[in-house]
Short mmCIF file of C-alpha atoms in Angstrom, two decimals:
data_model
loop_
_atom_site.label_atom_id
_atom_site.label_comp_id
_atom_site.label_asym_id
_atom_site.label_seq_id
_atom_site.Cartn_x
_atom_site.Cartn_y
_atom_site.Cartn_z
CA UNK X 1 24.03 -54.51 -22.83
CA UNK X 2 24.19 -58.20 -22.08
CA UNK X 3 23.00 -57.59 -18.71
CA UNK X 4 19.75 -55.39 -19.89
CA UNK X 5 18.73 -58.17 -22.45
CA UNK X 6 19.24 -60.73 -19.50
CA UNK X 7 17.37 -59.13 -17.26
CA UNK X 8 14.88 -58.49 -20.18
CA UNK X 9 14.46 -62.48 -20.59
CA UNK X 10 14.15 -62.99 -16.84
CA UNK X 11 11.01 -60.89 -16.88
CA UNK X 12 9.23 -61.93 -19.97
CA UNK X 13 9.84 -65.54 -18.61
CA UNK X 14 8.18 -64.32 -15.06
CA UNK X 15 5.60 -62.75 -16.89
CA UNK X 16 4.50 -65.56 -19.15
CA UNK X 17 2.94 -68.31 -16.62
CA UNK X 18 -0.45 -69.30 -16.82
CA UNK X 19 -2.45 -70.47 -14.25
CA UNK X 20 -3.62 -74.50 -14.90
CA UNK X 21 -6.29 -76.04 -13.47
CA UNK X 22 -5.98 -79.10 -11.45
CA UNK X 23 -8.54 -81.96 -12.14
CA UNK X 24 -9.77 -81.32 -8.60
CA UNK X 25 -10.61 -78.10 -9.12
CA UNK X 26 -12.36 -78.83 -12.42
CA UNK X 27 -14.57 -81.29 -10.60
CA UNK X 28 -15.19 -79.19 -7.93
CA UNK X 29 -14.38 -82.38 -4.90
CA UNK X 30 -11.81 -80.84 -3.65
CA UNK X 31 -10.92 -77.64 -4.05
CA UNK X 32 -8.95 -75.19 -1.57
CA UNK X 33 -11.23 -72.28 -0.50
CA UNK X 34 -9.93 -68.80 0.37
CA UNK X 35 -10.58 -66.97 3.64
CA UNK X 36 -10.00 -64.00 5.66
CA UNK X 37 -8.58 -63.84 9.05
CA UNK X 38 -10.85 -61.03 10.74
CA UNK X 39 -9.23 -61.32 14.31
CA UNK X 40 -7.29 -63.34 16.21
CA UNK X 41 -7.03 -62.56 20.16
CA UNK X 42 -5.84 -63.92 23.05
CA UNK X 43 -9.14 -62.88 25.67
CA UNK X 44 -12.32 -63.37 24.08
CA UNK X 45 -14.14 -63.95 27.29
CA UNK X 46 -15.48 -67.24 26.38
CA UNK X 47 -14.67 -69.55 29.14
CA UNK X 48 -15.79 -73.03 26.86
CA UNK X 49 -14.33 -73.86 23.65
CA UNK X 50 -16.84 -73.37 21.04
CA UNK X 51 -17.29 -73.20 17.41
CA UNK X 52 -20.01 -70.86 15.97
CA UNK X 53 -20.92 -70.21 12.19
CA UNK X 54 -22.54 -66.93 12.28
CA UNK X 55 -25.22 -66.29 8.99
CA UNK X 56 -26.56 -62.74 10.27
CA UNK X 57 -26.21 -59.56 10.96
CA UNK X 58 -27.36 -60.47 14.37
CA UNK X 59 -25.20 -63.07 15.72
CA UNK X 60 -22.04 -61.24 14.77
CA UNK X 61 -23.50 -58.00 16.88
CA UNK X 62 -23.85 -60.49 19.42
CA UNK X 63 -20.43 -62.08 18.98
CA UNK X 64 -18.61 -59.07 18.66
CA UNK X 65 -20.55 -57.29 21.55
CA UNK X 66 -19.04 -60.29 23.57
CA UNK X 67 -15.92 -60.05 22.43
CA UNK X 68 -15.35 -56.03 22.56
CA UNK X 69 -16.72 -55.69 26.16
CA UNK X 70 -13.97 -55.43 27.76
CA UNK X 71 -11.94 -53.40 24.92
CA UNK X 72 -11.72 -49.63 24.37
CA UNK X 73 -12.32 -49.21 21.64
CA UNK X 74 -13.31 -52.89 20.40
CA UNK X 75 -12.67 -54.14 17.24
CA UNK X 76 -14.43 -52.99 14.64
CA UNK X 77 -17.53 -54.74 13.32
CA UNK X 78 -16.79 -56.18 9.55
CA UNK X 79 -19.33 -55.62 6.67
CA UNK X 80 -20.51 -58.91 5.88
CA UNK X 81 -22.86 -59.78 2.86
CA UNK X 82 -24.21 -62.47 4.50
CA UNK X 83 -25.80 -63.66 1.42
CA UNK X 84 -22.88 -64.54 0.08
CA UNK X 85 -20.17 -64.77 3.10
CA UNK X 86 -20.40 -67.01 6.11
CA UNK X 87 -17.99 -65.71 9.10
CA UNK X 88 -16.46 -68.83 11.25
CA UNK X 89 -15.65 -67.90 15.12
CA UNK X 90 -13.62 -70.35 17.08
CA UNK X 91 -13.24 -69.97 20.77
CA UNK X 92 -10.17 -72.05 22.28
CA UNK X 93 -11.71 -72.27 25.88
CA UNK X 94 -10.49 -70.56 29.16
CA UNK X 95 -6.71 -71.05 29.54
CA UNK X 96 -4.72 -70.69 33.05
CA UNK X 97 -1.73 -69.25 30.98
CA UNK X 98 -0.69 -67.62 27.99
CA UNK X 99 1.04 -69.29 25.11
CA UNK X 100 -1.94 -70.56 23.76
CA UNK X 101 -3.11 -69.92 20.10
CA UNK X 102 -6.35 -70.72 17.46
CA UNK X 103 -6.47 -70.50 13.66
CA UNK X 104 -7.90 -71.64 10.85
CA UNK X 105 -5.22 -73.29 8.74
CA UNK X 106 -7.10 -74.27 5.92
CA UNK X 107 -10.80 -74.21 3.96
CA UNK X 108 -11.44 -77.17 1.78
CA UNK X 109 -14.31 -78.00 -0.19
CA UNK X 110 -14.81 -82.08 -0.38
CA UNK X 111 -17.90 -83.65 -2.41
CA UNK X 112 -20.62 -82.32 -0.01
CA UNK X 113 -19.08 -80.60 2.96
CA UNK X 114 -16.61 -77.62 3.88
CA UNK X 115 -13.88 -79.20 5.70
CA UNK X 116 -12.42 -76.57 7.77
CA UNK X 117 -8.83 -77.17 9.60
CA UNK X 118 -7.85 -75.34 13.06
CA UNK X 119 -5.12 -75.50 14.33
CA UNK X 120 -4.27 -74.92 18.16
CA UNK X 121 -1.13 -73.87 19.36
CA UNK X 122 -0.18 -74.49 23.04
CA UNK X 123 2.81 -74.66 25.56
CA UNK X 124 5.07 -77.02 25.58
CA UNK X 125 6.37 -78.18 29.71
CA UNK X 126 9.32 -76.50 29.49
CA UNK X 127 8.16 -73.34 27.85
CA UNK X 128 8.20 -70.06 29.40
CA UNK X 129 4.59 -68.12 29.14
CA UNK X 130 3.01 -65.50 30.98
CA UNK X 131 0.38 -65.88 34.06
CA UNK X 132 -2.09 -64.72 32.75
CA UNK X 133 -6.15 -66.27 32.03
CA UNK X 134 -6.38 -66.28 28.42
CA UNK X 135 -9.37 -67.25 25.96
CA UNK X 136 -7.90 -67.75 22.49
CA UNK X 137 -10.01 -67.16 19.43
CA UNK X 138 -10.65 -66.74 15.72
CA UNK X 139 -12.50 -65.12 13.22
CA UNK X 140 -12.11 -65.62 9.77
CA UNK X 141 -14.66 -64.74 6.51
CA UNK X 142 -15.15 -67.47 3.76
CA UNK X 143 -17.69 -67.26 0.62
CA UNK X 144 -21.20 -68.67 1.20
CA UNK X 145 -21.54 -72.38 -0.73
CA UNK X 146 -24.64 -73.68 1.10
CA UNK X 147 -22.58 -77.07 2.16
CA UNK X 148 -22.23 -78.97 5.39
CA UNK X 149 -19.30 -77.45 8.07
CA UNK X 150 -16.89 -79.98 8.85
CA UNK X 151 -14.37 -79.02 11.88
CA UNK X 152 -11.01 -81.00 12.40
CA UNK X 153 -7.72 -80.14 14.38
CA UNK X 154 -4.54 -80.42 13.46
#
């Protein structure tokens, strides 16, 4: 009996929080964003690191053409409203071996701009990876805002 009403007051307790909002987030300067993580590949045949913010149906054809032409099957093409969702491709560059990572850590939006955060994982000297020519990359969704892309790395 003592157990059941404990257990009882354990889950009315875990049921009761409310979410508060942050001043940032009621001021709108800086406030985390959500994303998606579409894909994330080690060979996606493009040789130069590059950033791309695709805004149409065409460009992600394009991009995903590129990326799937060497895969059968390819990944499959994601329905985008692009009227209100931007998608955010980051290429890592050719690599001589593997070991070698991209993502997007983190979406913020700050006054004007979206700040987005990538983070790129490589080898260390002394760590064991294959030989093999890789091309890291990214793909991740976020909601439209109509604000200036800012890219750092961690």
């Amino acid at each position: 009996m003592k157990l059941g009403l404990l257990l009882l007051t354990i889950l009315i307790g875990c049921s009761s929080s409310k979410n508060v909002d942050t001043p940032a987030e009621k001021n709108n300067e800086n406030t985390q964003l959500s994303f998606e993580v579409l894909v994330e590949d080690q060979i996606g045949g493009f040789v130069k690191e590059e950033i791309r913010i695709i805004k149409n149906r065409e460009s992600l054809l394009e991009v995903y053409g590129y990326v799937n032409r060497i895969r059968k099957p390819g990944f499959s093409i994601p329905k985008v409203d692009f009227s209100k969702e931007t998608i955010i491709a980051v290429f890592m560059g050719e690599k001589t071996t593997g070991g070698f990572s991209v993502t997007i850590e983190n979406v913020k939006e700050e006054n004007k701009k979206l700040i987005v955060k990538i983070k790129e994982t490589k080898p260390g000297p002394k760590d064991m990876v294959t030989m093999a020519i890789t091309q890291p990359f990214c793909f991740v969704k976020i909601n439209n805002v109509g604000k200036e892309f800012v890219f750092e790395k961690l």
